[in-house]
Coordinates of C-alpha atoms (C1' of nucleotides) in Angstrom, one line a residue:
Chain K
X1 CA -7.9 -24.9 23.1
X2 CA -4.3 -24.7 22.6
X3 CA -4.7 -25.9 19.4
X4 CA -5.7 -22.7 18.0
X5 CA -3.5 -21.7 15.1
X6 CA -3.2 -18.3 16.7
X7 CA -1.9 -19.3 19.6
X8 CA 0.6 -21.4 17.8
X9 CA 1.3 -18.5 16.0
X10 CA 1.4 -16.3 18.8
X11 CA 3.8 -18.8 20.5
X12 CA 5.9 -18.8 17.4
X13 CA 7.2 -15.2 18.0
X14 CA 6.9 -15.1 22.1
X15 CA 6.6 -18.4 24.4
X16 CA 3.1 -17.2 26.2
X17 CA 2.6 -17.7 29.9
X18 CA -0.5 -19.5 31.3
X19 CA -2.4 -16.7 31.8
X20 CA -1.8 -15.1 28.5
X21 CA -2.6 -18.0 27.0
X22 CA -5.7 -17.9 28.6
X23 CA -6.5 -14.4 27.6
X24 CA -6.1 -15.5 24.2
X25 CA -8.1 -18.1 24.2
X26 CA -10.8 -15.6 25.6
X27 CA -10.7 -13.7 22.2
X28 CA -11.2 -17.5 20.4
X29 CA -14.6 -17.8 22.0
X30 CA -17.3 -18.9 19.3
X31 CA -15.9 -19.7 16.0
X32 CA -18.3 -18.9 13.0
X33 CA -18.3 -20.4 9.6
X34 CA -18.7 -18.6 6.6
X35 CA -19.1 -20.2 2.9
X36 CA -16.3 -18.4 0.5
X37 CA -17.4 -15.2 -1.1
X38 CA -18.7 -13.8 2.4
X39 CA -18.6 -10.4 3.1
X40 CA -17.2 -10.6 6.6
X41 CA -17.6 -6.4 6.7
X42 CA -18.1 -3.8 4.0
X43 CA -16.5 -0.7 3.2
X44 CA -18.0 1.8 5.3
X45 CA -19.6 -0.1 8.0
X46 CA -19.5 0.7 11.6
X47 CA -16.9 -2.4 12.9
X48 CA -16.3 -2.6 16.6
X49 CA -15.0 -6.0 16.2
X50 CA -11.7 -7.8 15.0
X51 CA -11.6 -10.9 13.8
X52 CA -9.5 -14.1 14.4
X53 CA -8.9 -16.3 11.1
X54 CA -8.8 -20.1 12.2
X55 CA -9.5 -21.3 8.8
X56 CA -9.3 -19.9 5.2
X57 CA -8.3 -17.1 2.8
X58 CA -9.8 -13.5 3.1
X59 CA -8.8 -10.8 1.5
X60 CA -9.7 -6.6 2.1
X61 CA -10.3 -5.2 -0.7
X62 CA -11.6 -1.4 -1.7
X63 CA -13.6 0.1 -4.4
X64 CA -12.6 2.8 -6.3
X65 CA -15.4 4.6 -7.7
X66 CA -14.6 3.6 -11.2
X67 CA -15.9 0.4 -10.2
X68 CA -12.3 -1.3 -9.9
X69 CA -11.2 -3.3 -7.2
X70 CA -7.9 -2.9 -5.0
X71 CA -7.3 -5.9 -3.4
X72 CA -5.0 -4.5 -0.4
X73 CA -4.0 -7.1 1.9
X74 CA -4.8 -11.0 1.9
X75 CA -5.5 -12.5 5.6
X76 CA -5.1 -16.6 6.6
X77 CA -4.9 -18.9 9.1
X78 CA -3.6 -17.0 12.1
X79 CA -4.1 -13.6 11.1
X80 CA -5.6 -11.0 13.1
X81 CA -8.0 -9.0 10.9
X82 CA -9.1 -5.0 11.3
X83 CA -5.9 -4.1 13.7
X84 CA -5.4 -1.7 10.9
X85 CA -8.5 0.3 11.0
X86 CA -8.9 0.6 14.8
X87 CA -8.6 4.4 14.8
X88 CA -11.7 4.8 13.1
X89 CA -15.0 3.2 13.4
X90 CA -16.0 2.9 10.1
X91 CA -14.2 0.2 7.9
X92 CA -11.5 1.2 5.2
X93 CA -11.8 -1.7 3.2
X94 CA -13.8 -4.7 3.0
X95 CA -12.9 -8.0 4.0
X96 CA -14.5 -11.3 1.8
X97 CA -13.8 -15.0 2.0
X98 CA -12.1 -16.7 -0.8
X99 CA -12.3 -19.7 0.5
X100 CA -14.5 -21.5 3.1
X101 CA -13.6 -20.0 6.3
X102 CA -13.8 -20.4 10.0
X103 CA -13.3 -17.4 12.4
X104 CA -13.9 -15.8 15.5
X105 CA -15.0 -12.7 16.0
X106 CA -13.9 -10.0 19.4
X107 CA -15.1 -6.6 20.3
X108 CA -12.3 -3.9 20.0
X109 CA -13.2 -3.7 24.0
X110 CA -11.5 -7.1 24.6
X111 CA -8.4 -5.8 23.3
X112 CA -8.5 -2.3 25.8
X113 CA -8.8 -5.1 28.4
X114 CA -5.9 -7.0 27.2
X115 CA -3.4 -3.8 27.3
X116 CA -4.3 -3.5 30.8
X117 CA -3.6 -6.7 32.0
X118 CA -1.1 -8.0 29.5
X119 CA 1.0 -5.5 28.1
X120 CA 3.0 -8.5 26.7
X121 CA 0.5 -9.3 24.1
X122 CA -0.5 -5.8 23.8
X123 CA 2.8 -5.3 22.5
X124 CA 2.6 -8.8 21.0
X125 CA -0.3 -7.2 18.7
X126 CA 1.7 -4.1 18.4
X127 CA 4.0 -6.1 16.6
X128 CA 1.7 -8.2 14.7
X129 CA -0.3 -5.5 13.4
X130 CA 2.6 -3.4 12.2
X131 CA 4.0 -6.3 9.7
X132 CA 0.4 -5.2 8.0
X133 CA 1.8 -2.0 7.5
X134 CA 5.4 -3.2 6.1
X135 CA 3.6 -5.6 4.3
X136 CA 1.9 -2.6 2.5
X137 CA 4.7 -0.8 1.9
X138 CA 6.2 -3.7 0.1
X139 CA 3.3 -3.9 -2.0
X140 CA 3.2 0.0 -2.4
X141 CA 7.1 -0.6 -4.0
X142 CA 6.5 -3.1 -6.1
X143 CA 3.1 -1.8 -7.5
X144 CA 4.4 1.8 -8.0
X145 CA 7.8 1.2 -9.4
X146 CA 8.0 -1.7 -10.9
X147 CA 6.4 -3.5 -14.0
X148 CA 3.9 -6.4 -14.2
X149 CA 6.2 -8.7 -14.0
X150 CA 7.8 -7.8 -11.2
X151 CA 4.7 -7.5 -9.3
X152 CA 3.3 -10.5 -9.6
X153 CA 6.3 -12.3 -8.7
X154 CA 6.9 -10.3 -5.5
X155 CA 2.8 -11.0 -4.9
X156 CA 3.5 -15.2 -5.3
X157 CA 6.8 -14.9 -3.1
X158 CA 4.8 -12.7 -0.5
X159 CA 2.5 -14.7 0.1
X160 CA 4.3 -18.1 0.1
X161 CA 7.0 -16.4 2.6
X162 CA 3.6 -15.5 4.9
X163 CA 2.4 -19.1 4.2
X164 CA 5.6 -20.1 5.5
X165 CA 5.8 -18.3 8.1
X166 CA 3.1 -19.7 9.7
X167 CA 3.0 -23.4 9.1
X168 CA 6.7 -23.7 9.7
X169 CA 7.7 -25.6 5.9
X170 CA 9.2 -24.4 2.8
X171 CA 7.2 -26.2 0.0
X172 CA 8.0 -24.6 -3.1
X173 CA 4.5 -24.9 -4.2
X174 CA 2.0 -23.0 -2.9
X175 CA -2.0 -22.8 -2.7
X176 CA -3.4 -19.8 -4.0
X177 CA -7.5 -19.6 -4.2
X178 CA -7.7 -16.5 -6.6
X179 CA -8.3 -16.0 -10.0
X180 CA -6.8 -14.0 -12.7
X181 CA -8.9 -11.0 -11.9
X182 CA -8.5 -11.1 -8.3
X183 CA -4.3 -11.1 -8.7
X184 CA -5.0 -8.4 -10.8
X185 CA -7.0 -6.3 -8.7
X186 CA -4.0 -7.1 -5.9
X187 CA -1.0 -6.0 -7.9
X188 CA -2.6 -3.2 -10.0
X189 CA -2.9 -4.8 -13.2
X190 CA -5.4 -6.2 -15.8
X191 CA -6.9 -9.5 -15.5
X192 CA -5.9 -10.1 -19.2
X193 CA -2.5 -9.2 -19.0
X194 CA -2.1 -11.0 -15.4
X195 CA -2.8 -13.7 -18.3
X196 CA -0.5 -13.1 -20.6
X197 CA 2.4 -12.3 -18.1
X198 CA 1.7 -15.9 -16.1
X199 CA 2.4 -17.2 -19.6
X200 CA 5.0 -15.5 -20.4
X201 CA 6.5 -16.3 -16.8
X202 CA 5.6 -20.0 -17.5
X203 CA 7.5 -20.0 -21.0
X204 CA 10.7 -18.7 -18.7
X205 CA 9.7 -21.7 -16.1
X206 CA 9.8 -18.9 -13.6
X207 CA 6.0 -20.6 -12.3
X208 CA 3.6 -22.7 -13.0
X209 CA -0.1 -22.5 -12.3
X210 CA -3.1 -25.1 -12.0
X211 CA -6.2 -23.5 -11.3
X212 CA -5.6 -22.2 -7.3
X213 CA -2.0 -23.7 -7.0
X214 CA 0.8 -22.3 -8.1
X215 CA 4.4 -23.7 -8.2
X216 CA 7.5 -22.0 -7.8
X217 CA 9.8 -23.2 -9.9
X218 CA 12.8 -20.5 -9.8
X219 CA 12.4 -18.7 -6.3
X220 CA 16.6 -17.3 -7.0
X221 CA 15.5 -15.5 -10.3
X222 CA 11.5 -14.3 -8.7
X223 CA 13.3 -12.6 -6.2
X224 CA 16.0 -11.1 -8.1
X225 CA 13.6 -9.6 -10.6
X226 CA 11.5 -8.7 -7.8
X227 CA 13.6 -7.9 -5.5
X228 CA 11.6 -9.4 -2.5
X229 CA 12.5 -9.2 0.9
X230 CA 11.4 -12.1 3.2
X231 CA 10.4 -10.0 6.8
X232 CA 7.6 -12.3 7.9
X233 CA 10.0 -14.9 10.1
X234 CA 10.4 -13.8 13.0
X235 CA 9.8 -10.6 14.9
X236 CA 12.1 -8.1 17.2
X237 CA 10.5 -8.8 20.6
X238 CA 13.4 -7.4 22.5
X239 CA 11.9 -4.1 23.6
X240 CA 8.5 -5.9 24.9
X241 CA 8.0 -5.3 28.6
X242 CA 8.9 -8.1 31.1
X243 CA 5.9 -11.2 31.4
X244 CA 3.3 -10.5 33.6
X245 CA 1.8 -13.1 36.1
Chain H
X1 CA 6.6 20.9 28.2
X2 CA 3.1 21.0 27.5
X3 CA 3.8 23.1 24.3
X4 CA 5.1 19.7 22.2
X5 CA 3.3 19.4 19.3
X6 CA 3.7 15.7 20.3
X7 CA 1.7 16.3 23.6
X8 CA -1.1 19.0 21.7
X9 CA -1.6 16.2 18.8
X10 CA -2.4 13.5 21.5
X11 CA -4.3 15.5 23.5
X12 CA -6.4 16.8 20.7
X13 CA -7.4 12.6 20.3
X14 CA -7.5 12.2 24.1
X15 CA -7.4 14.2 27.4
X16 CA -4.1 12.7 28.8
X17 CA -3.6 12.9 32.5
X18 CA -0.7 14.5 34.6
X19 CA 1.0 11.0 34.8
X20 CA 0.4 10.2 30.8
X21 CA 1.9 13.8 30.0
X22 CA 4.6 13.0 31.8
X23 CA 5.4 9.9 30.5
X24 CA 5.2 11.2 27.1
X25 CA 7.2 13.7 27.9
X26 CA 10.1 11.6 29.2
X27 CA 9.8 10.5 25.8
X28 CA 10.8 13.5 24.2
X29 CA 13.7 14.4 25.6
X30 CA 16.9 16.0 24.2
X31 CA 15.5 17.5 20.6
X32 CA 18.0 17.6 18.1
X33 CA 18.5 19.5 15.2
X34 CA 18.7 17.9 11.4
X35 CA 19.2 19.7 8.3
X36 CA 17.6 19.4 4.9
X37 CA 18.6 16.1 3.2
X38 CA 20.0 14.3 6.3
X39 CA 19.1 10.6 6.5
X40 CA 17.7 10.0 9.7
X41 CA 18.1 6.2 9.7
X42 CA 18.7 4.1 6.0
X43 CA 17.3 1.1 4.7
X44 CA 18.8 -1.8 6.6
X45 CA 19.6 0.1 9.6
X46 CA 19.7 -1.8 12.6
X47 CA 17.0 0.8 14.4
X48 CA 15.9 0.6 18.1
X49 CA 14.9 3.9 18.1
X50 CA 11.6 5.7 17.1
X51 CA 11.1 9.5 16.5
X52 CA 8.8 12.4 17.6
X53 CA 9.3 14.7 14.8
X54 CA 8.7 18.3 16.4
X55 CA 9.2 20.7 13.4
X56 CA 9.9 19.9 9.9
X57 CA 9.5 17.2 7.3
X58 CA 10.6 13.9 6.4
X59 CA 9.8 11.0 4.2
X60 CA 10.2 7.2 4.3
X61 CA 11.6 6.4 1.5
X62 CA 13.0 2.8 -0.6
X63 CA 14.8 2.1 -3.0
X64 CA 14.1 -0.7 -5.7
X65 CA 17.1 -1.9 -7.1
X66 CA 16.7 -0.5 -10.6
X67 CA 18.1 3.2 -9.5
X68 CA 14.5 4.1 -8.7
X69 CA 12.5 5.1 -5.8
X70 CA 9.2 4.8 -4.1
X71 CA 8.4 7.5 -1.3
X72 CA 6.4 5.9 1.5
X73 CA 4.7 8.3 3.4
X74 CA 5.2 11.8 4.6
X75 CA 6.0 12.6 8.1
X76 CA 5.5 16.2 9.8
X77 CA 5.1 17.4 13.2
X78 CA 3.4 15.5 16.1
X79 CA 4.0 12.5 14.3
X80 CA 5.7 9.4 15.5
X81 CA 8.0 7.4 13.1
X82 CA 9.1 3.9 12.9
X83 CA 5.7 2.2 14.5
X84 CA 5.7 0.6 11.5
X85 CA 9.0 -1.0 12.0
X86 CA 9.2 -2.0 15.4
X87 CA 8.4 -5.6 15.0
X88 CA 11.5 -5.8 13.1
X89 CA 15.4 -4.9 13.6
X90 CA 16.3 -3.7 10.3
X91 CA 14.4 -0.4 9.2
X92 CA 12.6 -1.7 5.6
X93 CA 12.7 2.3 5.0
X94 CA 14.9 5.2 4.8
X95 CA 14.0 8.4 6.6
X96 CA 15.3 11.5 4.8
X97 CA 14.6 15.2 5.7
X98 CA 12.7 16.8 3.6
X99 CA 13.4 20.2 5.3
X100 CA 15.4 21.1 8.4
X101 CA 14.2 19.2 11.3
X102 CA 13.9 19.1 15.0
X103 CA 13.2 15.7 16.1
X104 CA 13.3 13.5 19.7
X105 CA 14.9 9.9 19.4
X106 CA 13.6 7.4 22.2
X107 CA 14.4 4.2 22.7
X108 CA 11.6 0.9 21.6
X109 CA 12.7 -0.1 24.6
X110 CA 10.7 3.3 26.3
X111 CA 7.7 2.6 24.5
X112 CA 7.9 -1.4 26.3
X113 CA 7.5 0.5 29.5
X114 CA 4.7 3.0 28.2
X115 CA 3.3 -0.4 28.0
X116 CA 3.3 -1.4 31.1
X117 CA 2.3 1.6 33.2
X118 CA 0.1 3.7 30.5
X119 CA -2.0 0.8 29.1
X120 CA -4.3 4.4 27.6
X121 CA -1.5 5.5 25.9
X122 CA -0.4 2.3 24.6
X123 CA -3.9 1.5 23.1
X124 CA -3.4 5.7 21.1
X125 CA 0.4 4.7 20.1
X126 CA -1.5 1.6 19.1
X127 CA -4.4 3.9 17.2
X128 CA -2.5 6.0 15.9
X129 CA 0.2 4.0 14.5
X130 CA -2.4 2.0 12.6
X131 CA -3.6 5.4 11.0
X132 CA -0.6 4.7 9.1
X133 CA -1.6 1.7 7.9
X134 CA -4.6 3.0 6.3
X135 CA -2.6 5.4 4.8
X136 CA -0.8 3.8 2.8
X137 CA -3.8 1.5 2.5
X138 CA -5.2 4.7 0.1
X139 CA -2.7 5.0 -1.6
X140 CA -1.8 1.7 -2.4
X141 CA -5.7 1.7 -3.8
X142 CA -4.6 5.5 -5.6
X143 CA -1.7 4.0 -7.5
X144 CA -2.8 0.6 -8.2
X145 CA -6.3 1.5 -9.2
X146 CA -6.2 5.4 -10.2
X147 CA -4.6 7.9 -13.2
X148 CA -1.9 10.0 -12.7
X149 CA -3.8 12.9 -12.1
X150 CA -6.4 11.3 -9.7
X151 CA -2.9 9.9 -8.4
X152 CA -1.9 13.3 -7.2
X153 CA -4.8 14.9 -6.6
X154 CA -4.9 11.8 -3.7
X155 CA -1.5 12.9 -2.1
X156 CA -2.1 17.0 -2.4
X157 CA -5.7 16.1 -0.3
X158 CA -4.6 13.7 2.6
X159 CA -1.2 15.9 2.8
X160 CA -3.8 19.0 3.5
X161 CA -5.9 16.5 5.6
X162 CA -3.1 15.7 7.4
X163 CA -1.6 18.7 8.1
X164 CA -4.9 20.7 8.7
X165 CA -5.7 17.6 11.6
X166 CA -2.2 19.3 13.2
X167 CA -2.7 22.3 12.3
X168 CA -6.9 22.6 13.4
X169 CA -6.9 25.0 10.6
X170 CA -8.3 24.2 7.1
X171 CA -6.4 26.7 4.2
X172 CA -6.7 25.9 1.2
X173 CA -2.9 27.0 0.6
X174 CA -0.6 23.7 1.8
X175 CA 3.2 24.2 2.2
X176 CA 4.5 21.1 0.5
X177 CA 8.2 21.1 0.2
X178 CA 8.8 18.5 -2.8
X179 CA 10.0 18.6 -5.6
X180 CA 8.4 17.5 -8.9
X181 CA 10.6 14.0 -8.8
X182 CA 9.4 13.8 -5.0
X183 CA 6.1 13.8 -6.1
X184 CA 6.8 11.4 -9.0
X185 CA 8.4 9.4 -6.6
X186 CA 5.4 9.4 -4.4
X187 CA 2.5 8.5 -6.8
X188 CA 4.2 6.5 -8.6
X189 CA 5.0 8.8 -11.7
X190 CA 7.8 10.1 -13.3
X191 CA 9.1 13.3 -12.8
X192 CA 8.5 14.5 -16.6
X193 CA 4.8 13.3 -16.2
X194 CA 4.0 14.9 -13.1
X195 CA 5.0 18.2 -14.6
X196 CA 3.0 17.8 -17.2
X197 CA 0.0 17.0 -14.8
X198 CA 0.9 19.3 -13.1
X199 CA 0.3 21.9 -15.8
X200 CA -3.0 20.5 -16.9
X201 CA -4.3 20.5 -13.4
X202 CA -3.6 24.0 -13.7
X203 CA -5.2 24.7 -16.6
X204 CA -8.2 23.0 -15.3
X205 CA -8.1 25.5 -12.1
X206 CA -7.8 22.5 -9.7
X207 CA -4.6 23.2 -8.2
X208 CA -1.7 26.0 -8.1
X209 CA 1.8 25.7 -7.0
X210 CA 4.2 27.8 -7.0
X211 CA 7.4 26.4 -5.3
X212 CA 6.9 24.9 -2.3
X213 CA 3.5 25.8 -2.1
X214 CA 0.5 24.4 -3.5
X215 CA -2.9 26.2 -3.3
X216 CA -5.7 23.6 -3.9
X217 CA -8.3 25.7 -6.0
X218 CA -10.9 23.5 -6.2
X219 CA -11.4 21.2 -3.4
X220 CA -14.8 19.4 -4.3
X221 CA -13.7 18.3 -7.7
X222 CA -10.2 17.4 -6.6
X223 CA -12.1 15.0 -4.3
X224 CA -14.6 13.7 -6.9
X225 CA -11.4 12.5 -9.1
X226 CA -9.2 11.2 -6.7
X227 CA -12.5 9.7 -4.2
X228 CA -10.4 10.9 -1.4
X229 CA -11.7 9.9 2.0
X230 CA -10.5 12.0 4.9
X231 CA -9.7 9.8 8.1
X232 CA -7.2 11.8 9.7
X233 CA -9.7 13.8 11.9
X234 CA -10.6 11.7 14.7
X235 CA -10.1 8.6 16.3
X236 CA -11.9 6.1 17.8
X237 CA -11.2 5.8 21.4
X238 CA -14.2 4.4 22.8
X239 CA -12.1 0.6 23.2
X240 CA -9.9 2.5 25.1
X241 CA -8.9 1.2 29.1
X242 CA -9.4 3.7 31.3
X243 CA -7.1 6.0 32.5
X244 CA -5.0 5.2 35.4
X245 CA -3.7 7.3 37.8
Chain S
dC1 C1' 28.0 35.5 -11.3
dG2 C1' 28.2 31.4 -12.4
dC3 C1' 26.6 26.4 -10.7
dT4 C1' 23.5 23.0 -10.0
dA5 C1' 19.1 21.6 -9.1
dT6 C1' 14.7 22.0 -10.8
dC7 C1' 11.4 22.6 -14.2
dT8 C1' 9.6 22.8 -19.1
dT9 C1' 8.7 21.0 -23.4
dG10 C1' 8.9 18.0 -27.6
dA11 C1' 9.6 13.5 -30.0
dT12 C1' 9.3 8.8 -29.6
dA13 C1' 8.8 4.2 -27.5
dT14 C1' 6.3 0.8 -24.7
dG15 C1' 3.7 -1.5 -21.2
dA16 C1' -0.7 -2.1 -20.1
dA17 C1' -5.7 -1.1 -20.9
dT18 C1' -9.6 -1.9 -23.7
dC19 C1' -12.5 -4.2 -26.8
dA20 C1' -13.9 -8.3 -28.6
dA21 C1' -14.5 -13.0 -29.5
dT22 C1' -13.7 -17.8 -28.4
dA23 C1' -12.6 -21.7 -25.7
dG24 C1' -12.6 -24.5 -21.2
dC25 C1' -14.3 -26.0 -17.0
dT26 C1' -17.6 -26.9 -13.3
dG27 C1' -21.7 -27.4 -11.5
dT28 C1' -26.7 -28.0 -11.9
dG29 C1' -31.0 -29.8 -13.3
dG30 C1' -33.6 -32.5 -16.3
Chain U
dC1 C1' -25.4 -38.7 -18.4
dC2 C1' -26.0 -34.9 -21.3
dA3 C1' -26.9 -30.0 -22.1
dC4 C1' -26.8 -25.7 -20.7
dA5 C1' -25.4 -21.6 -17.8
dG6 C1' -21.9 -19.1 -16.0
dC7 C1' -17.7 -18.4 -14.5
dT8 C1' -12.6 -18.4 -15.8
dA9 C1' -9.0 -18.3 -19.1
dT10 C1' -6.9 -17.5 -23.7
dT11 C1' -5.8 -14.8 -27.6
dG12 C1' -5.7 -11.0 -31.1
dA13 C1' -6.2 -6.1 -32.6
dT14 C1' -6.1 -1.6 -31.2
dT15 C1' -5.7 2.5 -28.2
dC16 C1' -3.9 5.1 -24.5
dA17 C1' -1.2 6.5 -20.5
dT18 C1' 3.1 6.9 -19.1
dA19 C1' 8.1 6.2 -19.7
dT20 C1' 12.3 7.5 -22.0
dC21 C1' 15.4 10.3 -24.3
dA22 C1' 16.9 14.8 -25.2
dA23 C1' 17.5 19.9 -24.9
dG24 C1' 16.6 24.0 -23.1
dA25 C1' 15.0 27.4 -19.7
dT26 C1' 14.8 29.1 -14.8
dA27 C1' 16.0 30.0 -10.6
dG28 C1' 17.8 29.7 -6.1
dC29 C1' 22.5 29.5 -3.9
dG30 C1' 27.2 30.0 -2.7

DNA sequence: CGCTATCTTGATATGAATCAATAGCTGTGG
DNA sequence: CCACAGCTATTGATTCATATCAAGATAGCG
């Protein structure tokens, strides 16, 4: 079971014991597969679960009563889903498959359990769930102060620096399942001008984009007009609490 | 030491026991005084510390590189700051005073140990650190997806919501000490526009504000435009581990 | 009693939305 | 294997929200 790609994620940021490991896997029980355009929850549903991606692009996204779209936050292979909205029981946001997916699912009572007996991963979690929240604020930046541009090249190098993060490389070209539309619902813009801006960013062989995948081409230049800062590679464990047999 | 607003905001989420009381207040320790404007930690910091604000405000703020600058979130008493950060070193946010201060620095290192022996607490640091999240999970949707004046309509409600969660009151009349650029800054807008909102929202008897203060007039039709969803109220605990002598 | 920060207001410029129409693909069924 | 249906993308014309630039007007503060 070690295979998992949360575990090796897991094991990326902190090498886990045995019995951690095992208490993980415990969360990985039963892996469901869902066709892409799933509705893993809704908006306003009573969740008691969090989910596990093993395989697959989500993304949460919330309606505005206009009926617009915010995409908020996109989730893949190793991500812990619905950390965020623990506090409450009903769901902030949605959370659909863009892609064929594989996942497991855990009751929000498995994770009491593990801060008792592990306050390693507990803290682990802690940790994991509060990039989310950096992760938003980098999104609330670029969305709220700077221009279309701007935002969509801080969206591409987001992602590809989470992409990275995870399986390890540094391939300038990077799969991204999502249509004009749904980049425009994530960075706050319309789907036509997402259009004309990819072109324009194409003419200035900033990017290039075939259908999902989208090449880098000029990662120094992306990042100075975006001004992105990588945080996803590695994470302060320093104030975790000792293992735990 | 039962009179920190700290200890009352928990509580009011949770009974805590003798031991967790005392544990949190361990945290608190040594208050210390900070005047308008001081910058509690900058952008890039190296920060092993987190905050208990017990009296006043602050802000998270960054700073794109074009001279601008988007305000994060709003932080008043009985909150905790720098959750967001702790899986990382350098602070990806500047904490500014927005009024004189009285605030508790503790150690990550602390919370590691909360960790081990208060696995109930962890699981509310956990909770209500995520609240955060969702936070600036509406506003991201407000800015990205809303007008300006559904924009601030947004951040006068949930900084009412907020407070009044404190407070357990529920005035109308909100004591926001920002200026018309902070505001801009916060939403998104610039300072010129959110005057001019500003005015029309008076003249449409949704809102007063008169310094520092801001009287919200018409509560139901500020929520209608801005959708606002109040979360702050209550948390789920029912994942929680039990308490633990 | 000035000084400086804040607020107000007007004129103009611009990024992005909206509206609208067409073109390309992709998959599906006959 | 073709034709049609239905997304997705492209492009142009126009409108609108918001930014920018610029000057005063207020008002708290030392």
């Amino acid at each position: 079971m070690s295979d998992s790609c949360f575990v090796v994620r897991l094991n990326r940021y902190l090498a886990l014991t045995a019995g951690e490991m095992k208490a993980v896997s415990a969360l990985e029980r039963d892996p469901k597969e869902y066709p892409s355009g799933s509705v893993l929850w809704q908006e306003g549903d009573d969740v008691s679960e969090l989910l596990i991606v093993h395989h697959g692009w989500a993304h949460s996204e919330t309606r505005p009563p206009n009926g617009k779209r915010q995409i908020l936050r996109f989730h893949f292979s190793g991500d812990l889903i619905g950390a965020a909205g623990i506090a409450f029981r009903d769901a902030a946001s949605s959370i659909v498959a863009a892609t064929d997916m594989v996942v497991c699912r855990f009751p929000r009572k498995a994770l009491g359990e593990t801060f008792i007996h592990h306050p390693r991963l507990a803290a682990l979690f802690f940790s994991m769930s509060q990039m989310e929240s950096i992760d938003l604020a980098d999104r609330l930046r670029a969305i709220g102060r700077s221009e279309g541009k701007a935002r969509l090249a801080n969206l591409f190098l987001s992602i590809a620096a989470r992409m990275r993060a995870v399986s390890g490389e540094s391939n300038p070209v990077v799969r991204i399942p999502l249509t004009q539309s749904d980049l425009g619902d994530a960075v706050g813009l319309t789907q036509v001008h997402v259009n004309r801006l990819i072109r324009q960013m194409t003419e200035e062989k900033l990017i290039t984009r075939n259908r999902s995948t989208v090449t880098l081409l000029d990662e120094p230049r992306l990042i100075e007009i975006s001004r992105f800062v990588d945080r996803f590679s590695a994470i302060d464990t320093s104030w975790f609490p000792a293992a735990r047999a």
